[in-house]
CSV table of C-alpha atoms and ligand atoms in Angstrom, one decimal:
chain,number,residue,atom,x,y,z
A,116,MET,CA,81.9,76.3,104.7
A,117,GLY,CA,83.1,74.7,101.5
A,118,LEU,CA,83.5,76.8,98.3
A,119,LYS,CA,81.4,74.4,96.2
A,120,GLN,CA,78.1,76.0,97.0
A,121,VAL,CA,79.5,79.5,96.6
A,122,LEU,CA,81.1,78.7,93.2
A,123,ASN,CA,77.8,77.2,92.1
A,124,GLY,CA,76.0,80.4,93.1
A,125,PHE,CA,78.2,82.2,90.6
A,126,GLY,CA,77.5,79.5,87.9
A,127,LEU,CA,80.9,78.0,88.3
A,128,ASN,CA,81.8,74.3,88.7
A,129,GLU,CA,84.1,73.7,91.7
A,130,ALA,CA,85.9,70.8,89.9
A,131,ASP,CA,87.1,73.3,87.2
A,132,TRP,CA,88.8,75.7,89.6
A,133,GLU,CA,91.8,75.8,92.0
A,134,SER,CA,91.4,78.1,95.0
A,135,VAL,CA,94.0,79.7,97.2
A,136,GLU,CA,93.7,82.1,100.1
A,137,PHE,CA,95.0,85.5,99.2
A,138,GLY,CA,96.0,88.9,100.6
A,139,SER,CA,96.6,90.2,104.1
A,140,GLY,CA,93.5,92.2,104.9
A,141,HIS,CA,92.0,92.3,108.4
A,142,ILE,CA,88.3,92.1,107.5
A,143,ASN,CA,87.3,90.0,104.5
A,144,ASN,CA,88.4,86.6,103.3
A,145,THR,CA,89.8,86.6,99.9
A,146,TYR,CA,90.5,83.6,97.5
A,147,ARG,CA,92.1,83.5,94.1
A,148,LEU,CA,90.4,81.1,91.7
A,149,THR,CA,92.4,79.7,88.7
A,150,LYS,CA,90.7,77.7,86.0
A,151,LYS,CA,92.4,74.3,85.7
A,152,GLN,CA,92.2,74.5,81.9
A,153,GLY,CA,93.2,77.8,80.4
A,154,GLY,CA,94.4,79.5,83.6
A,155,GLU,CA,91.6,82.2,83.7
A,156,LYS,CA,91.7,83.9,87.1
A,157,LEU,CA,89.0,85.4,89.3
A,158,LEU,CA,88.9,86.9,92.8
A,159,LEU,CA,86.3,85.6,95.2
A,160,GLN,CA,85.6,87.4,98.5
A,161,ARG,CA,83.6,86.6,101.5
A,162,ILE,CA,82.4,89.9,103.0
A,163,ASN,CA,82.5,90.1,106.8
A,164,HIS,CA,78.9,90.9,107.5
A,165,PHE,CA,79.6,91.6,111.2
A,166,VAL,CA,81.5,94.6,109.9
A,167,PHE,CA,79.4,95.4,106.9
A,168,LYS,CA,75.9,94.9,108.3
A,169,ASN,CA,74.2,96.1,105.2
A,170,PRO,CA,76.1,94.5,102.3
A,171,GLN,CA,73.4,95.7,99.9
A,172,ALA,CA,74.7,99.2,100.5
A,173,ILE,CA,78.1,98.1,99.1
A,174,ALA,CA,76.4,96.5,96.1
A,175,GLY,CA,74.3,99.6,95.5
A,176,ASN,CA,77.2,102.0,95.7
A,177,MET,CA,79.3,99.9,93.3
A,178,ARG,CA,76.5,99.9,90.8
A,179,LEU,CA,76.0,103.7,91.0
A,180,ALA,CA,79.8,104.3,90.7
A,181,ALA,CA,80.2,101.7,87.9
A,182,ASP,CA,77.3,103.1,85.9
A,183,TYR,CA,78.5,106.7,86.3
A,184,LEU,CA,82.0,105.8,85.3
A,185,ALA,CA,80.9,103.7,82.3
A,186,ALA,CA,78.9,106.7,81.0
A,187,HIS,CA,81.4,109.5,81.7
A,188,HIS,CA,84.8,107.8,81.9
A,189,PRO,CA,84.5,104.6,79.9
A,190,ASP,CA,88.3,104.0,79.8
A,191,TYR,CA,88.6,104.0,83.6
A,192,LEU,CA,89.5,100.6,85.1
A,193,PHE,CA,86.8,100.1,87.8
A,194,LEU,CA,86.5,96.7,89.5
A,195,ASN,CA,82.9,95.9,88.9
A,196,ALA,CA,81.3,92.8,90.5
A,197,ILE,CA,80.6,89.7,88.3
A,198,GLN,CA,77.0,88.7,88.7
A,199,THR,CA,75.7,85.6,90.4
A,200,ALA,CA,73.8,82.9,88.4
A,201,ASP,CA,70.6,84.7,89.5
A,202,GLY,CA,71.8,88.1,88.2
A,203,ALA,CA,72.6,89.6,91.6
A,204,GLU,CA,75.9,91.2,92.8
A,205,LEU,CA,76.1,89.1,96.0
A,206,PHE,CA,75.7,85.5,96.8
A,207,TYR,CA,74.6,84.6,100.3
A,208,ASP,CA,75.9,81.3,101.7
A,209,ARG,CA,74.0,79.1,104.2
A,210,GLU,CA,75.6,80.9,107.1
A,211,GLY,CA,74.4,84.2,105.8
A,212,PHE,CA,77.8,85.5,104.6
A,213,PRO,CA,77.6,87.5,101.4
A,214,TRP,CA,80.2,86.7,98.7
A,215,ARG,CA,81.2,88.6,95.6
A,216,LEU,CA,83.2,87.7,92.5
A,217,LEU,CA,85.6,90.2,90.9
A,218,PRO,CA,87.8,90.2,87.8
A,219,PHE,CA,91.3,89.3,88.9
A,220,ILE,CA,93.8,91.9,87.6
A,221,ASP,CA,96.7,89.8,86.4
A,222,ASN,CA,100.4,90.9,86.4
A,223,THR,CA,99.9,93.0,89.4
A,224,PHE,CA,101.1,92.9,93.0
A,225,SER,CA,100.2,94.7,96.2
A,226,MET,CA,102.6,95.6,99.1
A,227,ASP,CA,102.3,96.1,102.8
A,228,GLU,CA,105.2,98.6,103.0
A,229,VAL,CA,106.2,101.3,100.6
A,230,GLN,CA,109.7,101.0,99.3
A,231,GLU,CA,110.2,104.0,97.1
A,232,PRO,CA,108.7,107.5,97.0
A,233,GLY,CA,107.6,106.9,93.4
A,234,GLN,CA,105.2,104.2,94.7
A,235,ALA,CA,103.7,106.6,97.2
A,236,ARG,CA,103.2,109.2,94.5
A,237,SER,CA,101.7,106.7,92.0
A,238,ALA,CA,99.3,105.1,94.5
A,239,ALA,CA,98.1,108.5,95.8
A,240,ARG,CA,97.5,109.6,92.2
A,241,GLN,CA,95.2,106.6,91.7
A,242,PHE,CA,93.1,107.4,94.8
A,243,ALA,CA,92.9,111.0,93.7
A,244,ILE,CA,91.8,110.0,90.2
A,245,LEU,CA,89.0,107.8,91.6
A,246,THR,CA,87.6,110.7,93.6
A,247,ARG,CA,88.1,113.2,90.8
A,248,LYS,CA,86.4,111.0,88.2
A,249,LEU,CA,83.4,110.5,90.6
A,250,SER,CA,83.2,114.2,91.4
A,251,GLY,CA,80.3,114.7,89.0
A,252,LEU,CA,78.2,112.1,90.8
A,253,ASP,CA,76.1,113.4,93.7
A,254,ALA,CA,77.9,111.9,96.7
A,255,SER,CA,74.7,111.9,98.8
A,256,LEU,CA,73.2,109.2,96.4
A,257,LEU,CA,75.7,106.7,97.9
A,258,GLN,CA,75.0,105.1,101.2
A,259,ALA,CA,77.3,104.8,104.2
A,260,THR,CA,78.4,101.2,104.0
A,261,ILE,CA,79.5,101.5,107.7
A,262,PRO,CA,77.6,104.3,109.3
A,263,ASP,CA,79.9,106.7,111.2
A,264,PHE,CA,83.0,104.9,109.9
A,265,HIS,CA,85.3,108.0,110.2
A,266,ASN,CA,83.3,109.7,112.9
A,267,LEU,CA,86.3,110.5,115.2
A,268,GLU,CA,84.2,111.8,118.1
A,269,LEU,CA,82.3,108.5,118.1
A,270,ARG,CA,85.5,106.5,117.9
A,271,TYR,CA,86.7,108.4,121.0
A,272,ARG,CA,83.5,107.7,122.9
A,273,GLN,CA,83.8,104.0,122.0
A,274,PHE,CA,87.4,104.1,123.4
A,275,GLU,CA,86.1,105.7,126.7
A,276,GLU,CA,83.4,103.0,126.9
A,277,ALA,CA,85.9,100.2,126.3
A,278,LEU,CA,88.2,101.7,128.9
A,279,ALA,CA,85.4,101.9,131.5
A,280,SER,CA,84.6,98.2,131.2
A,281,ALA,CA,88.2,96.9,130.6
A,282,GLY,CA,89.9,94.8,133.3
A,283,GLN,CA,92.6,96.1,135.6
A,284,LYS,CA,95.4,94.2,133.8
A,285,HIS,CA,94.5,95.6,130.4
A,286,GLN,CA,94.3,99.1,131.8
A,287,ARG,CA,97.6,98.8,133.5
A,288,GLU,CA,99.6,97.4,130.6
A,289,ALA,CA,98.1,100.0,128.2
A,290,ALA,CA,98.4,103.0,130.7
A,291,ASP,CA,100.8,105.0,128.5
A,292,GLU,CA,98.8,104.5,125.3
A,293,ILE,CA,95.6,105.4,127.2
A,294,GLY,CA,97.2,108.6,128.4
A,295,LEU,CA,98.4,109.6,124.9
A,296,CYS,CA,94.9,109.0,123.5
A,297,LYS,CA,93.2,111.0,126.2
A,298,GLU,CA,95.6,114.0,125.8
A,299,ARG,CA,94.6,114.2,122.1
A,300,ALA,CA,90.8,114.1,122.6
A,301,TYR,CA,90.8,117.7,121.2
A,302,LEU,CA,91.6,116.2,117.7
A,303,ALA,CA,88.2,114.6,117.6
A,304,GLN,CA,86.4,117.9,118.3
A,305,GLU,CA,88.6,119.7,115.8
A,306,TYR,CA,87.7,117.1,113.1
A,307,SER,CA,84.0,117.6,113.8
A,308,ARG,CA,84.4,121.4,113.5
A,309,LEU,CA,86.3,121.0,110.2
A,310,ILE,CA,83.8,118.7,108.5
A,311,ALA,CA,80.8,120.9,109.6
A,312,HIS,CA,82.3,123.9,107.7
A,313,PRO,CA,80.5,124.7,104.4
A,314,GLY,CA,83.9,124.7,102.7
A,315,CYS,CA,84.4,121.1,103.4
A,316,ARG,CA,82.7,119.3,100.5
A,317,LEU,CA,80.9,116.0,100.8
A,318,ARG,CA,82.8,113.7,98.3
A,319,ILE,CA,82.9,110.1,97.2
A,320,MET,CA,86.0,108.8,99.1
A,321,HIS,CA,87.6,105.4,99.3
A,322,HIS,CA,88.1,105.5,103.1
A,323,ASP,CA,90.7,102.6,103.2
A,324,THR,CA,93.6,103.9,101.2
A,325,LYS,CA,96.3,101.9,102.9
A,326,ILE,CA,99.0,100.7,100.6
A,327,ASN,CA,97.8,97.1,100.2
A,328,ASN,CA,94.6,98.4,98.8
A,329,VAL,CA,96.2,99.5,95.5
A,330,LEU,CA,97.3,97.1,92.7
A,331,PHE,CA,100.7,97.9,91.1
A,332,ASP,CA,101.6,96.8,87.5
A,333,ARG,CA,104.4,94.3,87.5
A,334,GLU,CA,106.0,95.6,84.3
A,335,SER,CA,105.8,99.4,84.8
A,336,GLY,CA,105.9,99.4,88.6
A,337,GLU,CA,103.1,102.0,88.5
A,338,ALA,CA,100.0,101.9,90.6
A,339,LYS,CA,97.2,100.6,88.4
A,340,CYS,CA,93.9,100.9,90.4
A,341,PRO,CA,92.5,101.0,93.9
A,342,ILE,CA,90.9,97.9,95.2
A,343,ASP,CA,88.9,97.0,98.4
A,344,LEU,CA,86.0,99.3,97.4
A,345,ASP,CA,83.7,98.3,100.3
A,346,THR,CA,84.0,101.7,101.9
A,347,LEU,CA,83.6,103.7,98.8
A,348,MET,CA,81.0,106.1,100.2
A,349,PRO,CA,80.3,109.8,101.0
A,350,GLY,CA,83.0,111.4,103.1
A,351,TYR,CA,85.6,114.2,103.4
A,352,ILE,CA,89.0,114.9,101.9
A,353,PHE,CA,90.8,114.1,105.1
A,354,SER,CA,90.0,110.4,105.1
A,355,ASP,CA,92.0,109.3,102.0
A,356,LEU,CA,95.0,111.5,102.4
A,357,GLY,CA,95.1,110.6,106.1
A,358,ASP,CA,95.2,106.9,105.6
A,359,MET,CA,97.9,107.3,103.0
A,360,VAL,CA,100.0,109.3,105.4
A,361,ARG,CA,99.4,106.6,108.0
A,362,THR,CA,100.6,103.8,105.7
A,363,TYR,CA,103.0,105.3,103.2
A,364,VAL,CA,105.4,107.5,105.3
A,365,SER,CA,106.7,104.8,107.6
A,366,PRO,CA,109.2,102.3,106.3
A,367,VAL,CA,107.4,99.6,108.3
A,368,SER,CA,103.7,98.7,108.5
A,369,GLU,CA,101.3,98.9,111.5
A,370,GLU,CA,102.4,95.4,112.4
A,371,GLU,CA,106.0,96.4,113.3
A,372,THR,CA,106.7,95.9,117.0
A,373,ASP,CA,110.3,97.4,117.0
A,374,LEU,CA,109.2,101.0,117.4
A,375,SER,CA,112.6,102.4,116.5
A,376,ARG,CA,111.8,101.4,113.0
A,377,VAL,CA,108.5,103.3,112.9
A,378,ARG,CA,109.2,106.8,111.6
A,379,VAL,CA,108.2,109.5,109.2
A,380,ARG,CA,110.1,109.7,105.9
A,381,ASP,CA,109.6,113.2,104.7
A,382,GLU,CA,110.3,112.4,101.1
A,383,PHE,CA,107.4,109.8,101.1
A,384,PHE,CA,105.1,112.4,102.7
A,385,GLU,CA,106.0,114.9,100.0
A,386,ALA,CA,105.6,112.3,97.2
A,387,LEU,CA,102.1,111.2,98.3
A,388,TYR,CA,100.9,114.8,98.6
A,389,ASP,CA,102.5,115.6,95.3
A,390,GLY,CA,100.7,112.6,93.6
A,391,TYR,CA,97.4,113.4,95.2
A,392,LEU,CA,97.5,117.1,94.5
A,393,SER,CA,98.7,116.7,91.0
A,394,GLU,CA,95.2,115.3,90.3
A,395,MET,CA,93.0,116.9,92.9
A,396,ALA,CA,94.4,120.4,93.7
A,397,GLY,CA,92.3,122.2,91.1
A,398,GLY,CA,89.1,120.7,92.6
A,399,LEU,CA,89.7,121.6,96.3
A,400,SER,CA,88.0,124.5,98.1
A,401,GLU,CA,90.2,127.1,99.8
A,402,PHE,CA,89.1,125.7,103.2
A,403,GLU,CA,90.1,122.2,102.2
A,404,LYS,CA,93.5,123.4,101.0
A,405,GLN,CA,94.1,125.3,104.3
A,406,HIS,CA,93.6,122.1,106.4
A,407,LEU,CA,95.5,119.5,104.4
A,408,SER,CA,98.1,118.9,107.1
A,409,PHE,CA,95.3,117.7,109.5
A,410,CYS,CA,94.7,114.5,107.5
A,411,GLY,CA,97.6,112.3,108.8
A,412,LYS,CA,97.1,113.4,112.4
A,413,MET,CA,93.4,112.6,112.3
A,414,LEU,CA,93.7,109.2,110.7
A,415,LEU,CA,96.7,108.1,112.8
A,416,TYR,CA,94.8,109.1,115.9
A,417,MET,CA,91.7,107.3,114.8
A,418,GLN,CA,93.5,104.1,114.0
A,419,ALA,CA,95.4,104.2,117.3
A,420,LEU,CA,92.1,104.6,119.1
A,421,ARG,CA,90.5,101.8,117.1
A,422,PHE,CA,93.3,99.3,117.7
A,423,LEU,CA,93.4,100.2,121.4
A,424,THR,CA,89.6,100.0,121.8
A,425,ASP,CA,89.7,96.6,120.1
A,426,HIS,CA,92.4,95.4,122.5
A,427,LEU,CA,90.5,96.7,125.6
A,428,GLN,CA,87.4,94.9,124.4
A,429,GLY,CA,89.2,91.6,123.9
A,430,ASP,CA,89.9,91.8,120.1
A,431,PRO,CA,86.4,91.4,118.6
A,432,TYR,CA,87.1,93.3,115.4
A,433,TYR,CA,90.6,93.1,113.9
A,434,LYS,CA,92.1,89.7,113.1
A,435,ILE,CA,95.0,88.9,115.5
A,436,LYS,CA,97.8,86.3,115.4
A,437,TYR,CA,98.9,86.7,119.1
A,438,ALA,CA,97.4,88.2,122.3
A,439,GLY,CA,98.3,91.8,122.6
A,440,GLN,CA,98.7,92.4,118.9
A,441,ASN,CA,96.1,95.2,118.8
A,442,LEU,CA,97.9,97.0,121.6
A,443,ASP,CA,101.2,96.7,119.7
A,444,ARG,CA,99.5,98.1,116.6
A,445,SER,CA,98.2,101.0,118.6
A,446,ARG,CA,101.7,101.7,120.0
A,447,ASN,CA,103.0,101.7,116.5
A,448,GLN,CA,100.4,104.2,115.3
A,449,LEU,CA,101.0,106.5,118.3
A,450,LYS,CA,104.7,106.5,117.7
A,451,LEU,CA,104.1,107.6,114.2
A,452,LEU,CA,101.5,110.2,115.3
A,453,LEU,CA,104.0,111.8,117.7
A,454,GLU,CA,106.6,112.1,115.1
A,455,LEU,CA,104.2,113.5,112.6
A,456,GLU,CA,103.1,116.1,115.1
A,457,SER,CA,106.7,117.2,115.6
A,458,LYS,CA,107.1,117.8,111.9
A,459,GLU,CA,103.8,119.7,111.3
A,460,SER,CA,105.1,123.1,110.5
A,461,ALA,CA,107.6,121.8,107.9
A,462,HIS,CA,104.9,119.7,106.4
A,463,GLN,CA,102.5,122.7,106.2
A,464,GLN,CA,105.2,124.6,104.2
A,465,LEU,CA,105.6,121.7,101.9
A,466,ILE,CA,101.9,121.4,101.2
A,467,LYS,CA,101.7,125.2,100.6
A,468,SER,CA,104.4,125.0,98.0
A,469,LEU,CA,102.8,122.0,96.3
A,470,LEU,CA,99.5,123.9,96.1
A,471,GLU,CA,101.2,126.9,94.6
A,472,GLN,CA,102.8,124.6,92.0
A,473,TYR,CA,99.5,123.0,91.0
A,474,THR,CA,97.1,125.9,91.4
A,475,GLY,CA,99.3,129.0,91.0
B,541,ADP,P1,90.6,92.9,102.5
B,541,ADP,O1,89.3,93.6,102.9
B,541,ADP,O2,90.8,91.6,103.2
B,541,ADP,O3,91.8,93.8,102.7
B,541,ADP,P2,91.2,93.2,99.6
B,541,ADP,O4,90.0,93.5,98.7
B,541,ADP,O5,92.1,94.3,99.9
B,541,ADP,O6,90.5,92.5,100.9
B,541,ADP,O7,92.0,92.0,99.0
B,541,ADP,C1,93.1,91.4,99.6
B,541,ADP,C2,94.3,91.3,98.7
B,541,ADP,O8,93.9,90.6,97.5
B,541,ADP,C3,94.8,92.7,98.2
B,541,ADP,O9,95.7,93.3,99.0
B,541,ADP,C4,95.4,92.2,96.8
B,541,ADP,O10,96.7,91.8,97.1
B,541,ADP,C5,94.6,91.1,96.3
B,541,ADP,N1,93.5,91.6,95.4
B,541,ADP,C6,92.3,92.1,95.7
B,541,ADP,N2,91.6,92.3,94.6
B,541,ADP,C7,92.3,91.9,93.6
B,541,ADP,C8,92.1,91.9,92.1
B,541,ADP,N3,90.9,92.3,91.6
B,541,ADP,N4,93.0,91.4,91.3
B,541,ADP,C9,94.2,91.0,91.9
B,541,ADP,N5,94.5,91.0,93.2
B,541,ADP,C10,93.6,91.4,94.0
B,542,GN1,C1,90.8,97.4,107.9
B,542,GN1,O1,90.0,95.5,105.4
B,542,GN1,P1,91.3,96.2,105.6
B,542,GN1,O2,92.3,95.3,106.2
B,542,GN1,O3,91.8,96.8,104.3
B,542,GN1,C2,89.8,98.5,108.3
B,542,GN1,C3,90.4,99.9,108.0
B,542,GN1,C4,91.6,100.1,108.9
B,542,GN1,C5,92.6,98.9,108.5
B,542,GN1,C6,93.8,99.0,109.4
B,542,GN1,C7,86.2,98.1,107.2
B,542,GN1,O4,91.1,97.5,106.5
B,542,GN1,O5,89.5,100.9,108.4
B,542,GN1,O6,92.2,101.3,108.6
B,542,GN1,O7,92.0,97.6,108.7
B,542,GN1,N1,88.6,98.3,107.5
B,542,GN1,C8,87.4,98.3,108.1
B,542,GN1,O8,94.8,98.1,108.9
B,542,GN1,O9,87.2,98.5,109.3
B,543,MG,MG1,92.4,95.4,101.7
């Protein structure tokens, strides 16, 4: 599908713009548009409607959040969609894919691996600020853009179903990973118990806080704003901290196949909790504070299950570059999970002292 029709839909003339593919996300297709005269930049994204089956839910959530922030925190940089020529948030192409246009934030960069603890602290602060600034907006007004997105028990059932219908070869080569996932089924039940507790507040969470979903300022090196807001929706405190642990503590990303390089860097763990709690500690319930060390385990386990399920099903969901990549990704996540588990009591102490520092 050419971009001409899409650009027209947004009232832009294709001949005036250069487009390049951009970013390393697994789900959407992203293009940077640069105006041939003047150099103005925009970001155009095709939303994967196989994943986001109700794109209007994304558009509705964006509008609610943007209106609330404009009224209560007008200085906050929120990536609000640029409207189509017909005044809508999304443009649908002939194949039925929805597209959106966003302001391009210039002089920024994103990274797939965190190099310094300061970057982890700064990114975590930005995700905390987003949730804190939205805490006055009733979370139940937002829709689930992917129903049951972080429902760990459902993810486990999907893994069991994929396993039951997977071929012998797939089952044999992933035997160790399948075993590790089965042994940890109790984590899914524990998560359901935690979120059912009245002390666990329904909040507006980002749900995809991996490090390449934050833009960093080229000059200051500080995180500037979260991006990829498709999964901004009601959820629980565990999701965002968990995905940060998953992607900030290891020196290498989920794509690394040399597992000796996949490890937990304690100073990065500390920095991200420090950044997050510096903004959010005062707003947490006692129950949430007591269970903050569960976040990383829960998210790493969920991601290991999701990659493994996708592999067993023949890779329908995550983009892959070679056969077996989703199994490799799952191995990577399990290695990190095992190491995180071995450090849990030290991490609990650390979280306790950060909470004392921020809430007394
Ligand atoms: P995906 O769902 O594919 O992960 P993202 O929204 O995360 O899509 O965008 C992919 C990449 O494009 C990001 O990692 C970032 O590098 C870049 N990017 C996204 N939005 C912007 C923006 N508004 N300004 C500048 N760069 C952006
Ligand atoms: C996907 O779109 P992207 O690449 O930022 C996925 C996340 C996973 C992540 C793993 C909608 O995120 O949940 O954690 O890949 N997003 C969706 O890298 O499924
Ligand atoms: Mg992304």
